[in-house]
Amino acid sequence: MKKRITIIFLSAMTAVALYFSYLLFRPFLKPLLSAVVIAVVFFPVHDKIQRALRRPGLSALISTSIIVLLIILPAIAIVLAIKEEIEALYVLIDQKSTESGGLSPFVSQLLERPMQWAGRFVDLSKFDLRASVLSRLREVSAFLVAEGWMIVGGVTSFIVNSVITVFTLFFLFLDGRSMRRRVAAILPLSSDQVERLFGGMENTIIGTVYGGLAVAAVQGTLVGLMLWFSGVPSPVLWGVVASFFALLPVVGTAAVWVPASIYLLASGSWVWAVILVVWGAFVVGTIDNFLRPYLISGRVQMHTLLIFFAVFGGVSAFGFLGLFIGPVILAVTITLLRMLRDEGRSWSASWREENAGALAGNDEETTR
């Protein structure tokens, strides 16, 4: 009785301690999970570096530095390229609007030809284009002002989270194996079950990352090709930029083809602007819904439909990290259910074996 009370007390105290530990780590869950994902994907490369140098601390520092360079340098290059192109687009729109007597008349003039073409098929006589344009411009201005403060706060949060991610990543490379052994020692599972659990998580993370990169490359290529056909300057550069934005949920490649459509519209190529919008929304935008689950399911060995819900449900629950966390949660759940099924079968077989004599006696007694 005393032993049972002790176990119940320790279990309750552990549950309370885990809850308060969760409160401590909750503000840092995103950078911590980001570090885990990067460490799992990059660990084979780090392992080769560590085998060559035979110095854990230096190997962890080099691996972390390589990842920082791989992420930060392309990000800086993309930001600078976007800055230059946005400035060029702003100069073009400002020049055109000045020639037209203001931004509102300029936008009205741009939309005049498309409206005339649409008027052949739809009655637009009651549609006040100027009032609608003014209303939309006010809404866009208010949105940009409101989002500006959010962007400033988001940049600060991104910098802080990046520092935490890099700091955590270094120690994951340094002590990753020992951390895994300690976690395995705590879990009440056999070595085979631990390997199944951790192996499933690692394969899911790697498959999700590789699948996401493949989808981003395809979407960036499709955007770049259409930009090239439509005559937008630097289509290769913007195709690469679209690939990076394709990794981000919600925003995606629209961060590239929407400004490009505005550029084409400002240049007078409204037909190509409409084609680019249709291409981006219905071809590039929807291919992700089919290609990503298919690519991930091949390595994860999970049904494509389950991957579909895991990816997009994860994005809804966790944001960008949900692309990786959603499939991992589902993979762990399926692995645990399989373990539970195997344990149940094993226990049932053992129970039948232990009670085989008693069951045979009961059958004989029933026969009599």
mmCIF file of C-alpha atoms in Angstrom:
data_model
loop_
_atom_site.group_PDB
_atom_site.id
_atom_site.type_symbol
_atom_site.label_atom_id
_atom_site.label_comp_id
_atom_site.label_asym_id
_atom_site.label_seq_id
_atom_site.Cartn_x
_atom_site.Cartn_y
_atom_site.Cartn_z
ATOM 1 C CA MET A 1 0.000 0.000 0.000
ATOM 2 C CA LYS A 2 2.805 2.388 0.885
ATOM 3 C CA LYS A 3 4.558 1.649 -2.412
ATOM 4 C CA ARG A 4 1.356 2.388 -4.337
ATOM 5 C CA ILE A 5 0.896 5.679 -2.487
ATOM 6 C CA THR A 6 4.505 6.620 -3.263
ATOM 7 C CA ILE A 7 4.032 5.851 -6.963
ATOM 8 C CA ILE A 8 0.791 7.865 -7.100
ATOM 9 C CA PHE A 9 2.427 10.798 -5.287
ATOM 10 C CA LEU A 10 5.478 10.771 -7.586
ATOM 11 C CA SER A 11 3.261 10.518 -10.656
ATOM 12 C CA ALA A 12 1.182 13.514 -9.548
ATOM 13 C CA MET A 13 4.254 15.588 -8.700
ATOM 14 C CA THR A 14 5.856 14.662 -12.029
ATOM 15 C CA ALA A 15 2.730 15.741 -13.911
ATOM 16 C CA VAL A 16 2.745 19.098 -12.099
ATOM 17 C CA ALA A 17 6.474 19.547 -12.729
ATOM 18 C CA LEU A 18 6.049 18.724 -16.429
ATOM 19 C CA TYR A 19 3.248 21.268 -16.713
ATOM 20 C CA PHE A 20 5.358 24.036 -15.180
ATOM 21 C CA SER A 21 8.308 22.985 -17.339
ATOM 22 C CA TYR A 22 6.048 23.360 -20.353
ATOM 23 C CA LEU A 23 5.181 26.900 -19.226
ATOM 24 C CA LEU A 24 8.911 27.675 -19.007
ATOM 25 C CA PHE A 25 9.690 26.393 -22.488
ATOM 26 C CA ARG A 26 6.476 27.450 -24.242
ATOM 27 C CA PRO A 27 7.829 30.856 -25.421
ATOM 28 C CA PHE A 28 10.777 29.067 -27.031
ATOM 29 C CA LEU A 29 9.003 26.080 -28.606
ATOM 30 C CA LYS A 30 9.260 27.357 -32.193
ATOM 31 C CA PRO A 31 13.031 28.042 -32.180
ATOM 32 C CA LEU A 32 13.644 24.790 -30.265
ATOM 33 C CA LEU A 33 11.617 22.745 -32.759
ATOM 34 C CA SER A 34 13.350 24.557 -35.626
ATOM 35 C CA ALA A 35 16.728 23.585 -34.182
ATOM 36 C CA VAL A 36 15.641 19.950 -33.828
ATOM 37 C CA VAL A 37 14.424 19.807 -37.440
ATOM 38 C CA ILE A 38 17.654 21.345 -38.777
ATOM 39 C CA ALA A 39 19.811 19.094 -36.587
ATOM 40 C CA VAL A 40 18.039 15.916 -37.766
ATOM 41 C CA VAL A 41 18.314 16.868 -41.448
ATOM 42 C CA PHE A 42 21.943 18.050 -41.243
ATOM 43 C CA PHE A 43 23.219 15.432 -38.778
ATOM 44 C CA PRO A 44 24.695 13.057 -41.430
ATOM 45 C CA VAL A 45 26.915 15.910 -42.669
ATOM 46 C CA HIS A 46 27.853 16.834 -39.104
ATOM 47 C CA ASP A 47 28.712 13.198 -38.408
ATOM 48 C CA LYS A 48 31.189 13.177 -41.297
ATOM 49 C CA ILE A 49 32.758 16.420 -40.046
ATOM 50 C CA GLN A 50 33.078 14.984 -36.532
ATOM 51 C CA ARG A 51 34.662 11.756 -37.812
ATOM 52 C CA ALA A 52 37.226 13.774 -39.766
ATOM 53 C CA LEU A 53 38.153 16.221 -36.977
ATOM 54 C CA ARG A 54 37.712 13.977 -33.899
ATOM 55 C CA ARG A 55 36.889 17.089 -31.871
ATOM 56 C CA PRO A 56 33.194 17.354 -30.839
ATOM 57 C CA GLY A 57 33.240 21.024 -29.871
ATOM 58 C CA LEU A 58 34.980 22.228 -33.034
ATOM 59 C CA SER A 59 32.813 19.955 -35.215
ATOM 60 C CA ALA A 60 29.627 21.353 -33.651
ATOM 61 C CA LEU A 61 30.885 24.919 -34.180
ATOM 62 C CA ILE A 62 31.758 24.277 -37.841
ATOM 63 C CA SER A 63 28.427 22.548 -38.553
ATOM 64 C CA THR A 64 26.486 25.368 -36.926
ATOM 65 C CA SER A 65 28.484 27.983 -38.840
ATOM 66 C CA ILE A 66 27.838 26.222 -42.152
ATOM 67 C CA ILE A 67 24.098 26.201 -41.511
ATOM 68 C CA VAL A 68 24.139 29.873 -40.541
ATOM 69 C CA LEU A 69 25.951 30.717 -43.769
ATOM 70 C CA LEU A 70 23.622 28.566 -45.855
ATOM 71 C CA ILE A 71 20.571 30.312 -44.413
ATOM 72 C CA ILE A 72 21.706 33.887 -43.758
ATOM 73 C CA LEU A 73 23.694 34.631 -46.929
ATOM 74 C CA PRO A 74 20.907 33.606 -49.345
ATOM 75 C CA ALA A 75 18.395 35.461 -47.174
ATOM 76 C CA ILE A 76 20.493 38.655 -47.329
ATOM 77 C CA ALA A 77 20.924 38.319 -51.095
ATOM 78 C CA ILE A 78 17.197 37.809 -51.597
ATOM 79 C CA VAL A 79 16.270 40.745 -49.367
ATOM 80 C CA LEU A 80 18.652 43.037 -51.278
ATOM 81 C CA ALA A 81 17.296 41.844 -54.628
ATOM 82 C CA ILE A 82 13.717 42.353 -53.494
ATOM 83 C CA LYS A 83 14.592 45.811 -52.186
ATOM 84 C CA GLU A 84 16.082 46.875 -55.531
ATOM 85 C CA GLU A 85 13.187 45.490 -57.563
ATOM 86 C CA ILE A 86 10.578 47.076 -55.293
ATOM 87 C CA GLU A 87 12.347 50.430 -55.633
ATOM 88 C CA ALA A 88 12.332 50.039 -59.429
ATOM 89 C CA LEU A 89 8.633 49.119 -59.380
ATOM 90 C CA TYR A 90 7.871 52.115 -57.142
ATOM 91 C CA VAL A 91 9.763 54.467 -59.500
ATOM 92 C CA LEU A 92 7.861 53.076 -62.498
ATOM 93 C CA ILE A 93 4.452 53.421 -60.842
ATOM 94 C CA ASP A 94 5.328 56.914 -59.555
ATOM 95 C CA GLN A 95 6.421 57.988 -63.027
ATOM 96 C CA LYS A 96 3.315 56.595 -64.704
ATOM 97 C CA SER A 97 0.972 58.024 -62.080
ATOM 98 C CA THR A 98 2.593 61.461 -62.394
ATOM 99 C CA GLU A 99 2.051 61.380 -66.145
ATOM 100 C CA SER A 100 -1.602 60.448 -65.578
ATOM 101 C CA GLY A 101 -2.220 63.148 -62.967
ATOM 102 C CA GLY A 102 -2.175 60.997 -59.843
ATOM 103 C CA LEU A 103 -2.316 57.419 -58.605
ATOM 104 C CA SER A 104 -6.088 57.018 -58.806
ATOM 105 C CA PRO A 105 -6.375 58.245 -62.447
ATOM 106 C CA PHE A 106 -3.379 56.068 -63.322
ATOM 107 C CA VAL A 107 -4.997 52.937 -61.874
ATOM 108 C CA SER A 108 -8.293 53.832 -63.551
ATOM 109 C CA GLN A 109 -6.474 54.221 -66.862
ATOM 110 C CA LEU A 110 -4.750 50.849 -66.423
ATOM 111 C CA LEU A 111 -8.043 49.110 -65.780
ATOM 112 C CA GLU A 112 -9.906 50.864 -68.572
ATOM 113 C CA ARG A 113 -8.942 48.449 -71.347
ATOM 114 C CA PRO A 114 -9.631 45.276 -69.312
ATOM 115 C CA MET A 115 -12.969 46.770 -68.260
ATOM 116 C CA GLN A 116 -13.878 47.508 -71.878
ATOM 117 C CA TRP A 117 -13.054 43.935 -72.840
ATOM 118 C CA ALA A 118 -15.070 42.525 -69.923
ATOM 119 C CA GLY A 119 -17.944 44.866 -70.816
ATOM 120 C CA ARG A 120 -18.499 42.892 -74.005
ATOM 121 C CA PHE A 121 -19.672 39.941 -71.935
ATOM 122 C CA VAL A 122 -20.968 41.530 -68.697
ATOM 123 C CA ASP A 123 -23.058 44.655 -68.111
ATOM 124 C CA LEU A 124 -20.756 47.062 -66.219
ATOM 125 C CA SER A 125 -22.743 50.245 -66.802
ATOM 126 C CA LYS A 126 -23.723 50.477 -63.139
ATOM 127 C CA PHE A 127 -20.172 49.836 -61.911
ATOM 128 C CA ASP A 128 -18.363 53.015 -60.733
ATOM 129 C CA LEU A 129 -14.722 52.221 -61.473
ATOM 130 C CA ARG A 130 -13.264 55.422 -59.996
ATOM 131 C CA ALA A 131 -15.129 55.079 -56.673
ATOM 132 C CA SER A 132 -14.176 51.424 -56.427
ATOM 133 C CA VAL A 133 -10.500 52.198 -57.119
ATOM 134 C CA LEU A 134 -10.426 54.971 -54.508
ATOM 135 C CA SER A 135 -12.050 52.691 -51.955
ATOM 136 C CA ARG A 136 -9.582 49.864 -52.615
ATOM 137 C CA LEU A 137 -6.601 52.237 -52.485
ATOM 138 C CA ARG A 138 -7.727 53.500 -49.055
ATOM 139 C CA GLU A 139 -8.075 49.899 -47.837
ATOM 140 C CA VAL A 140 -4.626 48.983 -49.166
ATOM 141 C CA SER A 141 -3.073 52.067 -47.550
ATOM 142 C CA ALA A 142 -4.666 51.284 -44.191
ATOM 143 C CA PHE A 143 -3.543 47.672 -44.468
ATOM 144 C CA LEU A 144 0.059 48.646 -45.247
ATOM 145 C CA VAL A 145 0.177 51.067 -42.312
ATOM 146 C CA ALA A 146 -1.214 48.444 -39.932
ATOM 147 C CA GLU A 147 1.033 45.684 -41.262
ATOM 148 C CA GLY A 148 4.099 47.906 -41.112
ATOM 149 C CA TRP A 149 4.163 47.808 -37.316
ATOM 150 C CA MET A 150 3.580 44.057 -37.338
ATOM 151 C CA ILE A 151 6.475 43.591 -39.759
ATOM 152 C CA VAL A 152 8.797 45.582 -37.479
ATOM 153 C CA GLY A 153 7.783 43.424 -34.513
ATOM 154 C CA GLY A 154 8.076 40.294 -36.642
ATOM 155 C CA VAL A 155 11.639 41.149 -37.678
ATOM 156 C CA THR A 156 12.648 41.616 -34.038
ATOM 157 C CA SER A 157 11.024 38.319 -33.064
ATOM 158 C CA PHE A 158 12.706 36.600 -36.025
ATOM 159 C CA ILE A 159 16.139 37.804 -34.939
ATOM 160 C CA VAL A 160 15.606 36.642 -31.340
ATOM 161 C CA ASN A 161 14.270 33.259 -32.437
ATOM 162 C CA SER A 162 17.168 32.853 -34.869
ATOM 163 C CA VAL A 163 19.700 33.436 -32.087
ATOM 164 C CA ILE A 164 17.940 30.868 -29.861
ATOM 165 C CA THR A 165 17.793 28.389 -32.747
ATOM 166 C CA VAL A 166 21.516 28.722 -33.501
ATOM 167 C CA PHE A 167 22.423 28.453 -29.804
ATOM 168 C CA THR A 168 20.287 25.310 -29.400
ATOM 169 C CA LEU A 169 21.578 23.857 -32.643
ATOM 170 C CA PHE A 170 25.177 24.008 -31.439
ATOM 171 C CA PHE A 171 24.382 21.941 -28.336
ATOM 172 C CA LEU A 172 22.268 19.477 -30.307
ATOM 173 C CA PHE A 173 25.284 18.805 -32.517
ATOM 174 C CA LEU A 174 27.576 18.662 -29.500
ATOM 175 C CA ASP A 175 25.482 16.412 -27.243
ATOM 176 C CA GLY A 176 22.800 15.036 -29.597
ATOM 177 C CA ARG A 177 23.729 11.375 -29.188
ATOM 178 C CA SER A 178 23.939 11.543 -25.399
ATOM 179 C CA MET A 179 20.608 13.384 -25.242
ATOM 180 C CA ARG A 180 19.006 10.637 -27.307
ATOM 181 C CA ARG A 181 20.428 7.933 -25.036
ATOM 182 C CA ARG A 182 19.133 9.728 -21.938
ATOM 183 C CA VAL A 183 15.648 10.070 -23.398
ATOM 184 C CA ALA A 184 15.696 6.399 -24.434
ATOM 185 C CA ALA A 185 16.722 5.391 -20.894
ATOM 186 C CA ILE A 186 13.751 7.273 -19.412
ATOM 187 C CA LEU A 187 11.168 5.732 -21.741
ATOM 188 C CA PRO A 188 9.662 2.420 -20.542
ATOM 189 C CA LEU A 189 10.245 0.814 -23.948
ATOM 190 C CA SER A 190 12.520 -1.853 -25.333
ATOM 191 C CA SER A 191 15.506 -0.912 -27.465
ATOM 192 C CA ASP A 192 13.682 -2.104 -30.588
ATOM 193 C CA GLN A 193 10.644 0.036 -29.769
ATOM 194 C CA VAL A 194 12.845 3.081 -29.096
ATOM 195 C CA GLU A 195 14.532 2.641 -32.471
ATOM 196 C CA ARG A 196 11.163 2.314 -34.198
ATOM 197 C CA LEU A 197 9.907 5.479 -32.507
ATOM 198 C CA PHE A 198 12.986 7.629 -33.118
ATOM 199 C CA GLY A 199 13.562 6.165 -36.575
ATOM 200 C CA GLY A 200 10.017 7.037 -37.609
ATOM 201 C CA MET A 201 10.428 10.603 -36.367
ATOM 202 C CA GLU A 202 13.745 11.078 -38.169
ATOM 203 C CA ASN A 203 12.473 9.620 -41.453
ATOM 204 C CA THR A 204 9.381 11.815 -41.280
ATOM 205 C CA ILE A 205 11.374 14.998 -40.669
ATOM 206 C CA ILE A 206 13.870 14.226 -43.432
ATOM 207 C CA GLY A 207 11.127 13.210 -45.872
ATOM 208 C CA THR A 208 9.121 16.354 -45.101
ATOM 209 C CA VAL A 209 12.117 18.659 -45.572
ATOM 210 C CA TYR A 210 13.236 17.020 -48.817
ATOM 211 C CA GLY A 211 9.675 16.937 -50.112
ATOM 212 C CA GLY A 212 9.198 20.612 -49.252
ATOM 213 C CA LEU A 213 12.431 21.565 -51.018
ATOM 214 C CA ALA A 214 11.424 19.595 -54.121
ATOM 215 C CA VAL A 215 8.004 21.278 -54.240
ATOM 216 C CA ALA A 216 9.600 24.703 -53.750
ATOM 217 C CA ALA A 217 12.001 24.043 -56.640
ATOM 218 C CA VAL A 218 9.128 23.012 -58.931
ATOM 219 C CA GLN A 219 7.002 26.035 -58.011
ATOM 220 C CA GLY A 220 9.936 28.420 -58.408
ATOM 221 C CA THR A 221 10.693 26.958 -61.841
ATOM 222 C CA LEU A 222 7.076 27.354 -62.962
ATOM 223 C CA VAL A 223 6.982 30.979 -61.783
ATOM 224 C CA GLY A 224 10.328 31.755 -63.431
ATOM 225 C CA LEU A 225 9.218 30.278 -66.770
ATOM 226 C CA MET A 226 6.033 32.343 -66.846
ATOM 227 C CA LEU A 227 7.961 35.492 -65.874
ATOM 228 C CA TRP A 228 10.326 34.790 -68.767
ATOM 229 C CA PHE A 229 7.467 34.338 -71.238
ATOM 230 C CA SER A 230 5.723 37.510 -70.021
ATOM 231 C CA GLY A 231 8.876 39.638 -70.337
ATOM 232 C CA VAL A 232 9.492 40.432 -66.668
ATOM 233 C CA PRO A 233 13.157 41.384 -66.040
ATOM 234 C CA SER A 234 15.451 38.901 -64.211
ATOM 235 C CA PRO A 235 13.121 35.851 -64.415
ATOM 236 C CA VAL A 236 15.825 33.448 -63.149
ATOM 237 C CA LEU A 237 16.446 35.564 -60.054
ATOM 238 C CA TRP A 238 12.737 35.840 -59.320
ATOM 239 C CA GLY A 239 12.271 32.137 -59.898
ATOM 240 C CA VAL A 240 14.860 31.479 -57.160
ATOM 241 C CA VAL A 241 13.139 34.010 -54.903
ATOM 242 C CA ALA A 242 9.791 32.293 -55.563
ATOM 243 C CA SER A 243 11.368 28.976 -54.522
ATOM 244 C CA PHE A 244 12.334 30.448 -51.153
ATOM 245 C CA PHE A 245 8.890 31.978 -50.635
ATOM 246 C CA ALA A 246 7.290 28.650 -51.608
ATOM 247 C CA LEU A 247 8.638 27.240 -48.341
ATOM 248 C CA LEU A 248 6.478 29.714 -46.405
ATOM 249 C CA PRO A 249 2.816 28.826 -45.788
ATOM 250 C CA VAL A 250 0.026 31.287 -46.650
ATOM 251 C CA VAL A 251 2.393 33.715 -48.476
ATOM 252 C CA GLY A 252 4.036 31.273 -50.880
ATOM 253 C CA THR A 253 4.971 32.193 -54.438
ATOM 254 C CA ALA A 254 2.277 34.902 -54.484
ATOM 255 C CA ALA A 255 4.924 37.162 -52.919
ATOM 256 C CA VAL A 256 6.600 37.101 -56.357
ATOM 257 C CA TRP A 257 3.921 36.746 -59.008
ATOM 258 C CA VAL A 258 1.532 39.327 -57.483
ATOM 259 C CA PRO A 259 4.110 42.198 -57.640
ATOM 260 C CA ALA A 260 5.151 40.921 -61.087
ATOM 261 C CA SER A 261 1.517 41.156 -62.222
ATOM 262 C CA ILE A 262 1.357 44.723 -60.911
ATOM 263 C CA TYR A 263 4.555 45.486 -62.837
ATOM 264 C CA LEU A 264 3.075 44.084 -66.045
ATOM 265 C CA LEU A 265 -0.150 46.014 -65.456
ATOM 266 C CA ALA A 266 1.802 49.232 -64.883
ATOM 267 C CA SER A 267 3.755 48.570 -68.082
ATOM 268 C CA GLY A 268 0.527 48.228 -70.064
ATOM 269 C CA SER A 269 0.747 44.450 -70.566
ATOM 270 C CA TRP A 270 -2.558 43.708 -68.883
ATOM 271 C CA VAL A 271 -3.115 40.482 -70.843
ATOM 272 C CA TRP A 272 0.140 38.986 -69.536
ATOM 273 C CA ALA A 273 -0.734 40.302 -66.074
ATOM 274 C CA VAL A 274 -4.014 38.361 -66.125
ATOM 275 C CA ILE A 275 -2.282 35.247 -67.489
ATOM 276 C CA LEU A 276 0.345 35.439 -64.733
ATOM 277 C CA VAL A 277 -2.326 35.763 -62.026
ATOM 278 C CA VAL A 278 -4.236 32.761 -63.391
ATOM 279 C CA TRP A 279 -1.003 30.749 -63.728
ATOM 280 C CA GLY A 280 0.148 31.617 -60.205
ATOM 281 C CA ALA A 281 -3.206 31.030 -58.500
ATOM 282 C CA PHE A 282 -4.482 27.930 -60.302
ATOM 283 C CA VAL A 283 -1.325 26.144 -61.466
ATOM 284 C CA VAL A 284 1.566 27.069 -59.173
ATOM 285 C CA GLY A 285 -0.636 27.528 -56.126
ATOM 286 C CA THR A 286 -2.529 24.247 -56.405
ATOM 287 C CA ILE A 287 0.340 21.945 -57.409
ATOM 288 C CA ASP A 288 1.602 22.118 -53.823
ATOM 289 C CA ASN A 289 -1.594 20.455 -52.571
ATOM 290 C CA PHE A 290 -0.920 17.336 -54.645
ATOM 291 C CA LEU A 291 2.849 17.155 -55.091
ATOM 292 C CA ARG A 292 3.952 17.666 -51.482
ATOM 293 C CA PRO A 293 1.878 14.825 -49.911
ATOM 294 C CA TYR A 294 2.915 12.483 -52.747
ATOM 295 C CA LEU A 295 6.644 13.163 -52.314
ATOM 296 C CA ILE A 296 6.522 12.922 -48.518
ATOM 297 C CA SER A 297 4.479 9.716 -48.435
ATOM 298 C CA GLY A 298 7.147 7.865 -50.433
ATOM 299 C CA ARG A 299 9.763 8.120 -47.671
ATOM 300 C CA VAL A 300 7.476 8.251 -44.654
ATOM 301 C CA GLN A 301 5.495 5.171 -45.823
ATOM 302 C CA MET A 302 2.196 6.764 -44.953
ATOM 303 C CA HIS A 303 -0.909 7.166 -47.092
ATOM 304 C CA THR A 304 -0.911 10.318 -49.224
ATOM 305 C CA LEU A 305 -4.285 11.429 -47.833
ATOM 306 C CA LEU A 306 -2.977 11.247 -44.260
ATOM 307 C CA ILE A 307 0.086 13.271 -45.253
ATOM 308 C CA PHE A 308 -2.187 15.865 -46.874
ATOM 309 C CA PHE A 309 -4.154 16.436 -43.666
ATOM 310 C CA ALA A 310 -1.021 16.244 -41.497
ATOM 311 C CA VAL A 311 0.795 18.930 -43.506
ATOM 312 C CA PHE A 312 -2.029 21.433 -43.848
ATOM 313 C CA GLY A 313 -3.444 20.698 -40.407
ATOM 314 C CA GLY A 314 0.030 21.248 -38.990
ATOM 315 C CA VAL A 315 0.295 24.604 -40.771
ATOM 316 C CA SER A 316 -3.065 25.623 -39.326
ATOM 317 C CA ALA A 317 -1.985 24.664 -35.803
ATOM 318 C CA PHE A 318 1.723 25.578 -35.736
ATOM 319 C CA GLY A 319 2.305 27.914 -38.699
ATOM 320 C CA PHE A 320 5.433 27.346 -40.806
ATOM 321 C CA LEU A 321 6.773 24.655 -38.452
ATOM 322 C CA GLY A 322 3.560 22.708 -38.970
ATOM 323 C CA LEU A 323 4.919 21.645 -42.357
ATOM 324 C CA PHE A 324 7.353 19.432 -40.423
ATOM 325 C CA ILE A 325 5.653 18.979 -37.043
ATOM 326 C CA GLY A 326 2.280 17.839 -38.437
ATOM 327 C CA PRO A 327 3.612 14.731 -40.238
ATOM 328 C CA VAL A 328 5.883 13.941 -37.260
ATOM 329 C CA ILE A 329 2.937 13.992 -34.837
ATOM 330 C CA LEU A 330 0.935 11.715 -37.112
ATOM 331 C CA ALA A 331 3.896 9.354 -37.646
ATOM 332 C CA VAL A 332 4.519 9.101 -33.885
ATOM 333 C CA THR A 333 0.812 8.451 -33.275
ATOM 334 C CA ILE A 334 0.704 5.661 -35.870
ATOM 335 C CA THR A 335 3.924 4.129 -34.488
ATOM 336 C CA LEU A 336 2.557 4.158 -30.933
ATOM 337 C CA LEU A 337 -0.703 2.580 -32.062
ATOM 338 C CA ARG A 338 1.245 -0.188 -33.818
ATOM 339 C CA MET A 339 3.345 -0.754 -30.702
ATOM 340 C CA LEU A 340 0.199 -0.899 -28.605
ATOM 341 C CA ARG A 341 -1.311 -3.411 -31.023
ATOM 342 C CA ASP A 342 1.832 -5.578 -30.915
ATOM 343 C CA GLU A 343 1.972 -5.429 -27.114
ATOM 344 C CA GLY A 344 -1.693 -6.384 -26.922
ATOM 345 C CA ARG A 345 -1.163 -9.385 -29.179
ATOM 346 C CA SER A 346 1.938 -10.415 -27.238
ATOM 347 C CA TRP A 347 0.117 -10.111 -23.914
ATOM 348 C CA SER A 348 -2.869 -12.068 -25.248
ATOM 349 C CA ALA A 349 -0.609 -14.852 -26.535
ATOM 350 C CA SER A 350 1.261 -15.026 -23.198
ATOM 351 C CA TRP A 351 -1.975 -15.113 -21.234
ATOM 352 C CA ARG A 352 -3.344 -17.940 -23.385
ATOM 353 C CA GLU A 353 -0.093 -19.884 -23.008
ATOM 354 C CA GLU A 354 -0.031 -19.457 -19.227
ATOM 355 C CA ASN A 355 -3.675 -20.466 -18.881
ATOM 356 C CA ALA A 356 -3.668 -23.184 -21.527
ATOM 357 C CA GLY A 357 -4.017 -25.937 -18.874
ATOM 358 C CA ALA A 358 -6.904 -24.261 -17.128
ATOM 359 C CA LEU A 359 -8.679 -23.587 -20.426
ATOM 360 C CA ALA A 360 -8.227 -27.226 -21.492
ATOM 361 C CA GLY A 361 -9.635 -28.377 -18.146
ATOM 362 C CA ASN A 362 -12.668 -26.127 -18.551
ATOM 363 C CA ASP A 363 -13.276 -27.463 -22.055
ATOM 364 C CA GLU A 364 -13.058 -31.045 -20.805
ATOM 365 C CA GLU A 365 -15.417 -30.279 -17.938
ATOM 366 C CA THR A 366 -17.860 -28.665 -20.360
ATOM 367 C CA THR A 367 -17.709 -31.755 -22.606
ATOM 368 C CA ARG A 368 -18.574 -33.997 -19.669
#
